[in-house]
Coordinates of C-alpha atoms in Angstrom, one line a residue:
A1 CA 95.0 81.0 123.3
S2 CA 93.5 84.1 121.5
T3 CA 90.6 84.1 119.1
Y4 CA 91.5 85.5 115.8
N5 CA 88.4 86.2 113.7
K6 CA 89.0 89.5 111.9
V7 CA 91.4 90.1 109.1
S8 CA 92.7 93.3 107.4
V9 CA 95.0 93.8 104.4
F10 CA 97.4 96.8 104.0
F11 CA 99.1 97.5 100.5
D12 CA 102.2 99.5 100.4
Y13 CA 102.2 99.4 104.2
F14 CA 103.7 102.5 105.9
V15 CA 104.0 104.3 102.5
G16 CA 102.0 107.4 102.4
A17 CA 100.9 110.3 104.6
G18 CA 103.0 109.9 107.9
G19 CA 105.0 107.1 106.7
Y20 CA 108.6 106.6 105.8
A21 CA 108.0 107.6 102.1
P22 CA 105.2 109.2 100.1
M23 CA 103.0 107.1 97.8
P24 CA 104.7 107.3 94.3
S25 CA 101.2 107.5 92.6
D26 CA 97.6 106.4 92.9
R27 CA 97.8 102.6 92.8
T28 CA 95.2 99.9 92.4
Y29 CA 95.7 96.4 93.8
F30 CA 93.6 93.2 93.6
F31 CA 93.6 90.2 96.1
D32 CA 91.8 87.0 96.2
D33 CA 91.7 83.5 98.0
L34 CA 92.7 84.1 101.5
I35 CA 93.4 80.5 102.6
F36 CA 94.5 79.2 106.0
L37 CA 97.2 76.6 105.4
S38 CA 97.3 73.3 107.1
E39 CA 101.1 73.0 107.1
V40 CA 100.7 69.4 105.7
A41 CA 103.0 69.1 102.7
P42 CA 101.3 68.3 99.5
P43 CA 102.4 65.1 97.7
P44 CA 105.1 65.5 95.3
P45 CA 103.9 66.1 91.6
A46 CA 103.8 62.9 89.4
P47 CA 106.6 62.9 86.8
G48 CA 105.9 65.1 83.8
Q49 CA 103.3 67.2 85.7
I50 CA 105.9 70.0 85.8
I51 CA 108.1 70.4 82.7
T52 CA 111.2 72.3 83.6
F53 CA 113.5 71.5 80.7
D54 CA 116.1 70.4 83.2
E55 CA 115.0 66.7 83.1
T56 CA 117.5 63.9 82.7
T57 CA 115.6 63.0 79.6
P58 CA 114.9 66.3 78.0
P59 CA 111.4 67.1 76.6
V60 CA 111.0 67.1 72.8
L61 CA 110.1 70.4 71.1
T62 CA 108.3 70.0 67.9
G63 CA 107.9 73.5 66.0
F64 CA 105.5 74.1 63.2
G65 CA 104.2 76.9 61.0
G66 CA 107.5 78.7 61.1
A67 CA 108.6 78.0 64.6
A68 CA 110.6 75.0 63.7
D69 CA 113.8 76.5 65.4
S70 CA 112.6 75.5 68.8
T71 CA 115.4 74.1 71.1
I72 CA 116.3 73.8 74.7
A73 CA 118.7 76.5 75.5
P74 CA 120.2 78.4 78.5
D75 CA 117.9 80.8 80.3
P76 CA 118.7 84.3 79.1
A77 CA 118.8 85.5 82.8
N78 CA 120.5 82.4 84.3
A79 CA 122.8 80.4 82.1
A80 CA 122.6 77.5 84.7
N81 CA 119.0 76.9 84.0
N82 CA 117.6 75.3 80.8
V83 CA 114.5 76.6 79.1
A84 CA 112.6 76.2 75.8
K85 CA 113.7 78.8 73.2
V86 CA 111.1 79.5 70.3
V87 CA 112.0 81.7 67.4
K88 CA 108.9 82.8 65.4
M89 CA 110.8 83.2 62.1
V90 CA 110.2 86.1 59.7
G91 CA 107.1 85.2 57.7
A92 CA 106.1 82.5 60.1
E93 CA 102.3 81.7 60.1
I94 CA 100.1 83.4 62.5
W95 CA 99.5 80.1 64.2
A96 CA 103.2 79.0 64.4
G97 CA 103.8 77.3 67.6
T98 CA 105.7 74.5 69.4
T99 CA 104.5 71.2 70.9
V100 CA 106.2 70.2 74.1
S101 CA 106.2 66.4 74.7
T102 CA 107.7 64.0 77.2
L103 CA 106.1 60.8 75.9
A104 CA 105.6 59.0 72.6
N105 CA 103.1 60.5 70.1
Q106 CA 103.9 64.0 71.2
A107 CA 102.2 63.4 74.5
I108 CA 102.6 64.3 78.1
P109 CA 101.0 62.6 81.2
K110 CA 97.2 63.3 81.3
I111 CA 96.3 66.7 82.7
G112 CA 94.2 66.3 85.9
F113 CA 91.5 68.9 85.2
S114 CA 88.6 68.9 87.5
S115 CA 85.6 71.1 88.2
T116 CA 87.9 73.1 90.6
Q117 CA 91.2 72.9 88.8
K118 CA 91.1 74.5 85.3
S119 CA 94.1 76.7 85.2
V120 CA 97.7 76.0 84.5
T121 CA 100.7 78.2 84.7
A122 CA 103.9 78.8 82.7
R123 CA 106.8 81.2 83.0
V124 CA 107.5 83.0 79.9
W125 CA 110.2 85.5 78.6
S126 CA 109.0 87.9 75.8
P127 CA 110.9 90.8 74.1
D128 CA 107.8 92.8 74.4
A129 CA 104.9 93.4 76.7
G130 CA 101.3 93.0 75.4
I131 CA 102.0 89.7 73.4
K132 CA 99.3 87.2 73.3
V133 CA 100.6 83.8 74.3
R134 CA 98.2 80.8 73.4
L135 CA 98.3 77.5 75.2
K136 CA 96.4 74.6 73.6
V137 CA 95.8 71.1 75.1
E138 CA 94.4 68.2 73.3
N139 CA 94.1 64.5 73.1
A140 CA 97.3 63.1 71.6
S141 CA 95.2 60.4 69.8
N142 CA 92.4 62.7 68.7
G143 CA 93.2 66.2 67.6
G144 CA 89.5 67.1 67.4
Q145 CA 89.3 67.1 71.2
S146 CA 91.2 70.2 72.3
V147 CA 90.8 73.5 74.3
E148 CA 92.7 76.7 73.8
T149 CA 93.1 79.8 76.1
E150 CA 95.4 82.8 76.1
A151 CA 97.3 85.1 78.4
T152 CA 99.0 88.4 77.6
T153 CA 102.5 89.3 78.7
T154 CA 103.0 92.4 80.8
V155 CA 106.9 92.5 81.0
A156 CA 109.4 93.2 78.2
G157 CA 112.7 91.4 78.3
G158 CA 112.1 89.6 81.6
W159 CA 110.4 86.4 83.0
E160 CA 106.9 86.5 84.4
A161 CA 104.4 83.7 85.4
L162 CA 101.3 83.6 83.2
T163 CA 98.1 81.8 84.1
F164 CA 96.1 80.0 81.5
N165 CA 92.5 79.5 82.5
F166 CA 91.0 76.8 80.3
A167 CA 87.5 77.6 81.7
N168 CA 87.8 80.7 79.6
P169 CA 88.7 79.4 76.1
V170 CA 89.4 81.5 73.1
A171 CA 86.3 82.6 71.3
G172 CA 85.5 80.1 68.5
T173 CA 87.4 77.3 70.1
P174 CA 85.9 74.2 72.0
A175 CA 85.1 74.4 75.6
L176 CA 86.9 72.4 78.2
D177 CA 85.3 69.0 78.5
L178 CA 86.2 67.2 81.8
A179 CA 85.4 63.8 80.1
V180 CA 88.2 64.2 77.6
T181 CA 91.9 63.0 78.2
Y182 CA 94.1 66.1 77.5
N183 CA 97.7 64.8 77.2
K184 CA 99.2 67.0 74.5
V185 CA 100.3 70.7 74.9
S186 CA 101.4 73.4 72.4
I187 CA 102.4 77.0 72.9
F188 CA 102.0 79.8 70.3
F189 CA 103.7 83.2 71.0
D190 CA 102.3 86.3 69.5
F191 CA 99.3 84.3 68.3
G192 CA 97.5 85.9 65.2
T193 CA 100.6 87.9 64.1
V194 CA 102.9 86.9 61.2
G195 CA 106.4 86.1 62.4
T196 CA 109.0 88.8 62.6
G197 CA 112.0 86.8 63.6
K198 CA 111.6 87.5 67.4
T199 CA 112.7 85.1 70.2
Y200 CA 110.7 83.8 73.1
Y201 CA 111.4 81.5 76.0
V202 CA 109.1 79.3 78.1
D203 CA 109.9 77.4 81.3
D204 CA 108.2 75.5 84.2
L205 CA 104.9 74.4 82.4
D206 CA 103.1 73.4 85.6
F207 CA 100.1 71.1 85.3
T208 CA 99.8 70.4 89.1
F209 CA 97.4 73.3 89.8
G210 CA 99.5 74.3 92.7
G211 CA 100.7 77.6 91.2
T212 CA 97.4 79.2 90.7
Q213 CA 94.6 77.5 92.7
P214 CA 95.3 76.5 96.3
P215 CA 94.0 73.1 97.5
P216 CA 90.7 73.1 99.3
P217 CA 91.4 74.4 102.8
P218 CA 91.3 71.7 105.7
A219 CA 90.0 74.3 108.1
T220 CA 87.3 76.9 108.2
L221 CA 89.0 80.0 106.7
A222 CA 88.7 80.4 102.9
I223 CA 87.8 83.9 101.5
T224 CA 87.3 83.5 97.7
F225 CA 84.7 86.2 96.8
D226 CA 82.8 83.6 94.9
D227 CA 80.8 81.8 97.4
P228 CA 77.1 82.7 96.8
A229 CA 76.1 81.6 100.3
K230 CA 78.5 84.4 101.8
T231 CA 78.3 88.1 101.9
Y232 CA 81.7 89.7 101.4
T233 CA 82.1 93.2 102.9
L234 CA 85.2 95.4 102.5
T235 CA 85.5 98.1 105.1
D236 CA 88.2 100.6 104.1
F237 CA 90.1 103.0 106.5
G238 CA 92.9 105.7 105.9
N239 CA 91.5 106.9 102.5
N240 CA 91.5 103.5 100.9
G241 CA 88.8 102.5 98.4
G242 CA 87.8 98.8 97.9
A243 CA 85.2 96.8 96.1
V244 CA 84.4 93.3 94.8
V245 CA 85.0 93.2 91.0
A246 CA 85.7 90.9 88.2
D247 CA 89.3 89.4 88.0
P248 CA 91.5 91.7 85.9
A249 CA 93.1 88.7 84.2
G250 CA 89.6 87.7 82.7
G251 CA 87.0 85.0 83.4
T252 CA 84.1 85.0 85.7
N253 CA 86.2 85.0 88.8
K254 CA 85.4 87.6 91.5
V255 CA 88.3 89.3 93.4
A256 CA 88.7 92.4 95.8
T257 CA 90.2 95.5 94.5
V258 CA 91.8 98.3 96.7
S259 CA 92.7 101.8 95.5
K260 CA 95.3 103.6 97.5
A261 CA 95.6 107.3 96.7
V262 CA 98.8 109.5 97.0
T263 CA 96.8 111.2 99.7
A264 CA 96.1 108.1 101.6
S265 CA 97.5 107.4 105.1
A266 CA 100.7 105.2 105.3
T267 CA 98.6 102.7 107.4
A268 CA 95.6 102.7 105.1
G269 CA 94.0 99.3 104.8
T270 CA 90.9 97.2 104.3
T271 CA 89.1 94.8 106.5
V272 CA 87.5 91.8 104.9
S273 CA 84.5 90.3 106.6
T274 CA 81.8 87.8 106.1
G275 CA 80.0 88.0 109.5
A276 CA 78.8 90.5 112.0
N277 CA 81.2 93.0 113.7
L278 CA 83.6 92.9 110.7
S279 CA 84.4 89.2 111.5
V280 CA 85.4 86.1 109.7
D281 CA 85.3 82.3 110.7
T282 CA 87.9 81.8 113.5
I283 CA 91.3 81.1 112.2
P284 CA 92.5 77.8 113.7
F285 CA 96.1 78.6 114.4
T286 CA 98.1 76.0 116.2
A287 CA 101.9 75.9 117.2
A288 CA 102.6 74.1 114.0
R289 CA 100.1 75.9 111.8
T290 CA 100.7 79.7 111.6
K291 CA 100.5 80.5 107.8
M292 CA 98.0 81.9 105.5
T293 CA 98.2 82.6 101.6
M294 CA 96.7 85.2 99.6
R295 CA 96.7 85.7 95.8
V296 CA 97.8 89.3 95.0
Y297 CA 97.9 91.4 91.7
S298 CA 100.0 94.4 92.1
P299 CA 101.1 97.1 89.6
A300 CA 104.6 97.0 91.1
A301 CA 107.1 94.5 92.4
G302 CA 108.6 95.0 95.9
V303 CA 105.3 96.2 97.4
R304 CA 105.0 95.5 101.1
V305 CA 101.7 93.7 101.8
R306 CA 100.8 93.5 105.5
M307 CA 98.2 91.2 106.9
K308 CA 96.7 91.7 110.3
V309 CA 94.5 89.3 112.3
E310 CA 92.7 90.1 115.4
N311 CA 89.9 89.3 117.8
A312 CA 86.7 91.1 116.5
A313 CA 85.6 91.6 120.0
N314 CA 89.0 92.6 121.5
P315 CA 91.4 94.4 119.1
G316 CA 94.1 94.1 121.8
Q317 CA 94.5 90.5 120.7
N318 CA 96.1 90.9 117.3
V319 CA 99.1 89.9 115.2
E320 CA 100.6 91.2 112.0
T321 CA 103.1 90.0 109.4
D322 CA 104.4 91.0 106.0
A323 CA 105.0 89.7 102.5
F324 CA 106.4 91.4 99.4
T325 CA 105.3 91.2 95.9
T326 CA 107.8 89.9 93.3
V327 CA 106.0 90.6 90.0
A328 CA 104.2 93.5 88.4
G329 CA 100.8 93.2 86.6
A330 CA 100.3 89.5 87.3
W331 CA 98.8 87.3 89.9
E332 CA 101.2 85.6 92.4
T333 CA 100.5 83.8 95.7
L334 CA 102.0 85.4 98.8
T335 CA 102.5 83.5 102.1
F336 CA 101.9 85.2 105.5
D337 CA 103.7 83.5 108.3
F338 CA 102.1 84.6 111.7
G339 CA 104.9 82.7 113.5
D340 CA 107.3 85.4 112.0
T341 CA 105.5 88.6 113.0
S342 CA 106.3 92.1 111.7
T343 CA 108.5 94.2 114.0
H344 CA 107.3 97.8 113.0

């Protein structure tokens, strides 16, 4: 029955001055795409839109340029899971890579790029951080129609999800053309470097766009920091410092950043507003619709992120809930269920 039209975000909640632990260091966080969820389940992905390497009919791996030793193998972190294993042999070409296919002619089902859906994701395992991973999609019948983009690993010896934004192609390569049929995909590890015999893994090539770009919201609340018709205001408290900046992962996307110093209050946070009185559009909660999502980029995993919504005219009407980061130095989408509220 309450009106919730104000939203605040707290990183490392209750860590800092007056909290249960001191801040370990000055930390900078980024967040984007606060979306109210409809609770309507999306349709299941079409076959082949997510390549998991656990399919009954396994995908085909075709290595080239010295990455010919590409096979489906057990996950190095979970032997029950199958993944693609790519060895970039000693002396392999700088462009050595592997094509992943599920159909004839080294093809996959057509990737459904659109004006709002231009990024795909993949989980990768690299022995080193700072490795460039290139993803190339092309027309299986016309290799001249292609687009390439890159992401960089931030984790050594562990899995992480990388986002490949084809709206931001590699310099000197063609731009994304929405009129083209892209139905072939190849991955290149440590692109631009001669092979040294290192082993890489890839899993969960996701072409559904569900991992990186939430569907258009069915209700009024969608804070993207990219709408030219809106003014986004960040109001900090507790010695936080926030601003709207470029996405740290690259591209033209705008996001919010928050710096929490070691001297900050344990309850330091940032209010995000698009209207008067630090307000946003009213969040249309119902008994069956209680969730919001937010994309977060954190320097550490295991960070508590609290979201608080309240009545901009009556702060006594409020509700708070928490979510925790699971990756460091990469974007992930956290879900905040206001039907499961925080207890302290």
